[in-house]
Amino acid sequence: MRGVFVDANESLAVIFDRLRKSDDPDVRVHRDPDISPEDYPAVLDGAEIAVVDHTALPTDIAKQCRGLKDVVFLGTGARSYMNPEELAELGISVHLIKGYGDTAVAESAIALMWASARVIAMMDREMRAGNWLREDGMQLTGKTLGLIGFGGIAAEVARIALGSGMRVIAWNRSPKKYSGVEFVEFDELIDESDVVSIHLLLNDETRGMISRACIEGMKPGVILINTARAAIVDEEAMIDALKSGQIRHAGLDVFNIEPLPKDHPLTKLPNVTLSAHSAFRTPEASENLLQAAWEHCRRIAGS
């Protein structure tokens, strides 16, 4: 059985090769992170396993990949890049990797929250332009942080936020318990939170869940943090709320179009702090991620 890591950047390629064992299946590393979907058939060259970091795999392209049986997606958000149900109909299984970057993403969410509260990016931009901008920030100690969704990442966010003196409330579709966190109904979370942080997978139920009506129901001057998936939020409604001040500031790591175009409306708003879908990018998280990818490959090859 053969496999190909189809879109490895150099740092991931080095880690992947370092974690390789002598008796591992034959998984070749294609050191080009900028392949297009149309490149899949040639890059895979009949291999049964595709390890995929970020390159979309449309169903019509998958049909052209003779021999492909398993896709190991490096993360949890495969639906943003492919349709697992349609691939399953072709006999291709999609394997996800969960939990590898919980701490990394949580720390990034917290960093975006603090940067948003103290408008650090805005002051930095203005000072570089020669303007001595002094802005009042929001003091977060004693404020209420609302977590929408409560998996491993949200639990890490809660741990850090509780330690900084915030009240933490959460909503989750299934019952959860976590020391110090109060689990509430969705409407109550929206009504009471000074900061809202999103921690959901993207699916048919969550797409557009943070709607215009939901945003309008938030506290005036709320801070919105999204390190999950952009499509969970009605982007147009969010932009309108940022312009009106209903949302004081947004800290965003995910976008409907990636890379974010330089003329995108979000790049024109002063009260947005942007990061390039990099919340999970730490050496520690990458190590966990690729170790899990190898475990998938070993299991697939041995089955």
Short mmCIF file of C-alpha atoms in Angstrom, two decimals:
data_model
loop_
_atom_site.label_atom_id
_atom_site.label_comp_id
_atom_site.label_asym_id
_atom_site.label_seq_id
_atom_site.Cartn_x
_atom_site.Cartn_y
_atom_site.Cartn_z
CA MET A 1 0.00 0.00 0.00
CA ARG A 2 1.29 3.45 -0.96
CA GLY A 3 0.45 6.91 0.27
CA VAL A 4 1.37 10.51 -0.50
CA PHE A 5 1.44 13.56 1.75
CA VAL A 6 0.21 15.70 -1.12
CA ASP A 7 0.71 19.30 0.03
CA ALA A 8 3.44 19.43 2.66
CA ASN A 9 5.17 22.67 3.51
CA GLU A 10 8.80 22.28 4.50
CA SER A 11 8.27 22.40 8.27
CA LEU A 12 5.56 19.72 8.17
CA ALA A 13 7.62 17.62 5.76
CA VAL A 14 10.60 17.61 8.14
CA ILE A 15 8.48 16.53 11.10
CA PHE A 16 6.63 13.88 9.06
CA ASP A 17 9.89 12.34 7.87
CA ARG A 18 11.38 12.45 11.37
CA LEU A 19 8.44 10.52 12.80
CA ARG A 20 8.69 7.81 10.13
CA LYS A 21 9.52 4.30 11.44
CA SER A 22 11.45 1.65 9.56
CA ASP A 23 8.43 -0.62 9.15
CA ASP A 24 5.96 2.13 8.23
CA PRO A 25 3.91 2.02 5.05
CA ASP A 26 5.38 3.74 2.01
CA VAL A 27 4.12 7.34 2.31
CA ARG A 28 5.94 9.74 0.00
CA VAL A 29 6.13 13.43 0.92
CA HIS A 30 5.29 15.83 -1.92
CA ARG A 31 7.03 19.03 -0.83
CA ASP A 32 4.76 21.57 -2.47
CA PRO A 33 2.09 23.31 -0.36
CA ASP A 34 0.70 25.18 -3.37
CA ILE A 35 -0.74 22.39 -5.48
CA SER A 36 -4.18 22.88 -7.02
CA PRO A 37 -7.01 20.33 -6.85
CA GLU A 38 -6.36 19.42 -10.49
CA ASP A 39 -2.89 18.21 -9.47
CA TYR A 40 -4.21 15.39 -7.26
CA PRO A 41 -4.27 12.57 -9.87
CA ALA A 42 -0.67 13.17 -10.94
CA VAL A 43 0.65 13.73 -7.41
CA LEU A 44 -1.04 10.60 -6.05
CA ASP A 45 -0.10 8.48 -9.09
CA GLY A 46 -2.36 5.63 -8.03
CA ALA A 47 -1.59 5.74 -4.30
CA GLU A 48 -4.28 4.44 -1.96
CA ILE A 49 -3.73 6.98 0.84
CA ALA A 50 -3.72 10.78 0.54
CA VAL A 51 -2.50 12.81 3.52
CA VAL A 52 -4.02 16.27 3.02
CA ASP A 53 -3.17 19.47 4.87
CA HIS A 54 -5.19 22.19 3.14
CA THR A 55 -5.83 21.46 -0.54
CA ALA A 56 -9.48 21.07 -1.57
CA LEU A 57 -10.45 17.68 -2.98
CA PRO A 58 -13.62 18.13 -5.07
CA THR A 59 -15.58 14.97 -5.70
CA ASP A 60 -15.11 15.18 -9.47
CA ILE A 61 -11.33 15.29 -8.96
CA ALA A 62 -11.45 12.37 -6.52
CA LYS A 63 -13.15 10.32 -9.25
CA GLN A 64 -9.99 10.76 -11.33
CA CYS A 65 -7.68 9.47 -8.57
CA ARG A 66 -7.45 5.80 -9.45
CA GLY A 67 -6.70 3.65 -6.44
CA LEU A 68 -7.50 6.28 -3.79
CA LYS A 69 -9.23 4.64 -0.83
CA ASP A 70 -8.37 6.77 2.21
CA VAL A 71 -7.89 10.47 2.90
CA VAL A 72 -6.12 11.41 6.13
CA PHE A 73 -7.10 15.03 6.69
CA LEU A 74 -4.77 16.99 8.97
CA GLY A 75 -7.40 18.44 11.29
CA THR A 76 -11.11 18.32 12.02
CA GLY A 77 -12.51 20.68 9.39
CA ALA A 78 -12.46 18.41 6.34
CA ARG A 79 -15.92 19.61 5.26
CA SER A 80 -14.40 22.95 4.34
CA TYR A 81 -12.23 21.17 1.77
CA MET A 82 -14.17 18.11 0.61
CA ASN A 83 -17.53 16.32 0.87
CA PRO A 84 -16.98 13.19 3.01
CA GLU A 85 -20.38 11.70 2.14
CA GLU A 86 -19.82 12.01 -1.59
CA LEU A 87 -16.32 10.58 -1.23
CA ALA A 88 -17.75 7.66 0.77
CA GLU A 89 -20.02 6.87 -2.17
CA LEU A 90 -16.84 6.51 -4.24
CA GLY A 91 -15.40 4.11 -1.67
CA ILE A 92 -13.05 6.73 -0.19
CA SER A 93 -12.94 7.09 3.61
CA VAL A 94 -12.04 10.42 5.23
CA HIS A 95 -10.14 10.24 8.53
CA LEU A 96 -9.95 13.26 10.85
CA ILE A 97 -7.49 14.19 13.58
CA LYS A 98 -8.93 15.66 16.76
CA GLY A 99 -7.36 17.19 19.83
CA TYR A 100 -3.87 17.68 18.44
CA GLY A 101 -3.91 21.46 18.81
CA ASP A 102 -6.37 22.11 21.63
CA THR A 103 -3.91 24.11 23.72
CA ALA A 104 -2.45 25.96 20.71
CA VAL A 105 -5.86 27.08 19.42
CA ALA A 106 -7.07 27.97 22.91
CA GLU A 107 -4.04 30.16 23.55
CA SER A 108 -4.63 31.88 20.21
CA ALA A 109 -8.29 32.52 21.08
CA ILE A 110 -7.21 34.01 24.39
CA ALA A 111 -4.56 36.13 22.65
CA LEU A 112 -7.15 37.45 20.18
CA MET A 113 -9.50 38.19 23.07
CA TRP A 114 -6.93 40.25 24.97
CA ALA A 115 -5.68 41.98 21.82
CA SER A 116 -9.27 42.87 20.94
CA ALA A 117 -10.08 44.10 24.43
CA ARG A 118 -7.04 46.39 24.50
CA VAL A 119 -7.10 47.27 20.75
CA ILE A 120 -3.40 46.45 20.53
CA ALA A 121 -3.34 45.90 16.77
CA MET A 122 -5.12 49.19 16.14
CA MET A 123 -2.67 51.16 18.30
CA ASP A 124 0.26 49.37 16.69
CA ARG A 125 -0.93 50.31 13.18
CA GLU A 126 -1.51 53.93 14.15
CA MET A 127 1.83 54.32 15.90
CA ARG A 128 3.68 52.91 12.88
CA ALA A 129 1.89 55.56 10.83
CA GLY A 130 3.11 58.28 13.20
CA ASN A 131 -0.11 58.71 15.18
CA TRP A 132 -0.03 58.59 18.98
CA LEU A 133 -3.35 56.77 19.40
CA ARG A 134 -4.40 56.20 23.01
CA GLU A 135 -7.55 54.11 23.21
CA ASP A 136 -9.55 53.00 26.23
CA GLY A 137 -9.58 49.22 26.46
CA MET A 138 -11.99 46.78 28.03
CA GLN A 139 -10.87 45.32 31.37
CA LEU A 140 -11.61 41.60 31.21
CA THR A 141 -11.27 40.66 34.87
CA GLY A 142 -14.79 40.10 36.14
CA LYS A 143 -16.31 40.08 32.66
CA THR A 144 -18.36 37.16 31.28
CA LEU A 145 -16.88 34.96 28.57
CA GLY A 146 -19.42 32.87 26.66
CA LEU A 147 -18.16 29.75 24.91
CA ILE A 148 -20.35 28.43 22.08
CA GLY A 149 -19.50 24.75 21.87
CA PHE A 150 -17.46 22.97 24.51
CA GLY A 151 -14.94 20.46 23.25
CA GLY A 152 -11.25 20.19 24.03
CA ILE A 153 -10.34 23.66 22.75
CA ALA A 154 -13.11 25.40 24.68
CA ALA A 155 -12.11 23.53 27.83
CA GLU A 156 -8.58 24.91 27.48
CA VAL A 157 -9.96 28.42 26.87
CA ALA A 158 -12.07 28.05 30.02
CA ARG A 159 -9.04 26.94 32.05
CA ILE A 160 -7.04 30.00 31.02
CA ALA A 161 -9.92 32.46 31.32
CA LEU A 162 -10.93 31.23 34.77
CA GLY A 163 -7.36 31.73 35.89
CA SER A 164 -7.49 35.34 34.72
CA GLY A 165 -10.55 36.15 36.81
CA MET A 166 -13.29 35.93 34.21
CA ARG A 167 -16.71 34.40 34.68
CA VAL A 168 -17.07 31.61 32.11
CA ILE A 169 -20.39 30.35 30.80
CA ALA A 170 -20.90 27.85 27.99
CA TRP A 171 -23.49 26.32 25.71
CA ASN A 172 -23.10 22.88 24.20
CA ARG A 173 -25.51 20.72 22.24
CA SER A 174 -24.96 17.78 24.60
CA PRO A 175 -24.65 18.00 28.40
CA LYS A 176 -21.17 18.77 29.70
CA LYS A 177 -19.57 19.53 33.06
CA TYR A 178 -16.39 21.47 33.79
CA SER A 179 -15.29 22.86 37.12
CA GLY A 180 -15.96 26.58 37.36
CA VAL A 181 -18.00 26.78 34.12
CA GLU A 182 -21.74 27.41 34.18
CA PHE A 183 -23.59 25.71 31.33
CA VAL A 184 -26.56 27.75 30.14
CA GLU A 185 -29.12 27.91 27.35
CA PHE A 186 -27.97 29.48 24.07
CA ASP A 187 -30.15 32.59 24.40
CA GLU A 188 -28.88 33.19 27.94
CA LEU A 189 -25.28 32.98 26.77
CA ILE A 190 -25.93 35.46 23.97
CA ASP A 191 -27.67 37.84 26.38
CA GLU A 192 -25.08 37.76 29.18
CA SER A 193 -21.67 37.49 27.49
CA ASP A 194 -19.24 40.39 27.25
CA VAL A 195 -17.05 38.21 25.05
CA VAL A 196 -18.35 35.44 22.77
CA SER A 197 -15.91 32.81 21.53
CA ILE A 198 -16.95 30.19 18.96
CA HIS A 199 -15.83 26.57 19.27
CA LEU A 200 -18.00 24.51 16.92
CA LEU A 201 -17.40 22.23 13.98
CA LEU A 202 -18.91 23.40 10.71
CA ASN A 203 -21.84 21.31 9.52
CA ASP A 204 -25.36 21.82 8.21
CA GLU A 205 -26.62 22.60 11.72
CA THR A 206 -23.95 25.17 12.60
CA ARG A 207 -23.58 26.94 9.24
CA GLY A 208 -24.85 30.49 9.75
CA MET A 209 -25.74 29.74 13.37
CA ILE A 210 -24.45 33.14 14.52
CA SER A 211 -27.09 34.93 12.50
CA ARG A 212 -28.00 38.59 12.19
CA ALA A 213 -30.71 38.12 14.82
CA CYS A 214 -28.22 36.38 17.12
CA ILE A 215 -25.70 39.23 16.76
CA GLU A 216 -28.39 41.82 17.37
CA GLY A 217 -29.29 39.98 20.58
CA MET A 218 -25.75 40.22 21.96
CA LYS A 219 -24.71 42.87 24.47
CA PRO A 220 -23.91 46.19 22.79
CA GLY A 221 -20.11 46.43 22.61
CA VAL A 222 -19.54 42.67 22.72
CA ILE A 223 -16.21 41.20 21.62
CA LEU A 224 -16.51 38.31 19.13
CA ILE A 225 -13.74 35.71 18.75
CA ASN A 226 -13.72 33.06 16.03
CA THR A 227 -10.99 30.44 15.76
CA ALA A 228 -13.42 27.74 14.54
CA ARG A 229 -14.91 28.21 11.06
CA ALA A 230 -15.93 31.48 9.39
CA ALA A 231 -19.15 30.12 7.88
CA ILE A 232 -20.64 29.63 11.35
CA VAL A 233 -21.08 33.42 11.42
CA ASP A 234 -23.19 35.53 9.05
CA GLU A 235 -20.27 37.59 7.72
CA GLU A 236 -22.36 40.44 6.33
CA ALA A 237 -24.23 40.80 9.62
CA MET A 238 -20.95 40.74 11.55
CA ILE A 239 -19.47 43.48 9.37
CA ASP A 240 -22.59 45.63 9.81
CA ALA A 241 -22.40 45.13 13.59
CA LEU A 242 -18.71 46.09 13.61
CA LYS A 243 -19.54 49.27 11.73
CA SER A 244 -22.39 50.17 14.09
CA GLY A 245 -20.47 49.33 17.27
CA GLN A 246 -22.84 46.54 18.27
CA ILE A 247 -19.69 44.43 18.10
CA ARG A 248 -16.92 46.41 19.78
CA HIS A 249 -14.16 44.33 18.23
CA ALA A 250 -13.72 41.00 16.47
CA GLY A 251 -10.69 38.73 16.69
CA LEU A 252 -10.75 36.41 13.68
CA ASP A 253 -8.49 33.55 12.62
CA VAL A 254 -10.83 32.04 10.01
CA PHE A 255 -12.43 33.46 6.87
CA ASN A 256 -14.86 32.45 4.15
CA ILE A 257 -12.17 33.15 1.55
CA GLU A 258 -8.61 32.10 2.39
CA PRO A 259 -6.15 33.67 1.86
CA LEU A 260 -8.15 36.77 2.73
CA PRO A 261 -8.09 39.20 -0.25
CA LYS A 262 -6.34 42.47 0.53
CA ASP A 263 -9.43 44.47 -0.47
CA HIS A 264 -11.85 42.41 1.64
CA PRO A 265 -14.20 44.55 3.78
CA LEU A 266 -12.73 43.07 6.98
CA THR A 267 -9.32 44.52 6.11
CA LYS A 268 -10.84 48.01 6.00
CA LEU A 269 -12.33 47.96 9.50
CA PRO A 270 -10.20 49.33 12.37
CA ASN A 271 -11.98 47.27 15.04
CA VAL A 272 -10.95 43.86 13.72
CA THR A 273 -7.81 41.91 14.64
CA LEU A 274 -6.90 39.36 11.96
CA SER A 275 -4.67 36.29 12.03
CA ALA A 276 -4.04 34.05 9.03
CA HIS A 277 -5.79 30.80 10.07
CA SER A 278 -2.76 30.05 12.22
CA ALA A 279 -4.23 29.36 15.66
CA PHE A 280 -3.11 25.73 15.49
CA ARG A 281 0.38 26.48 14.21
CA THR A 282 2.90 25.66 16.92
CA PRO A 283 5.71 23.07 16.78
CA GLU A 284 4.05 21.16 19.60
CA ALA A 285 0.71 20.96 17.78
CA SER A 286 2.39 19.98 14.50
CA GLU A 287 4.19 17.14 16.26
CA ASN A 288 0.91 15.85 17.71
CA LEU A 289 -0.83 16.26 14.34
CA LEU A 290 1.68 14.32 12.27
CA GLN A 291 2.11 11.60 14.88
CA ALA A 292 -1.65 11.05 14.64
CA ALA A 293 -1.46 11.10 10.83
CA TRP A 294 1.14 8.33 10.91
CA GLU A 295 -1.07 6.30 13.29
CA HIS A 296 -3.91 6.58 10.77
CA CYS A 297 -1.62 5.44 7.94
CA ARG A 298 -0.32 2.52 9.97
CA ARG A 299 -3.83 1.42 10.92
CA ILE A 300 -5.09 1.71 7.33
CA ALA A 301 -2.13 -0.24 5.96
CA GLY A 302 -2.57 -2.95 8.58
CA SER A 303 -6.31 -3.40 8.15
#
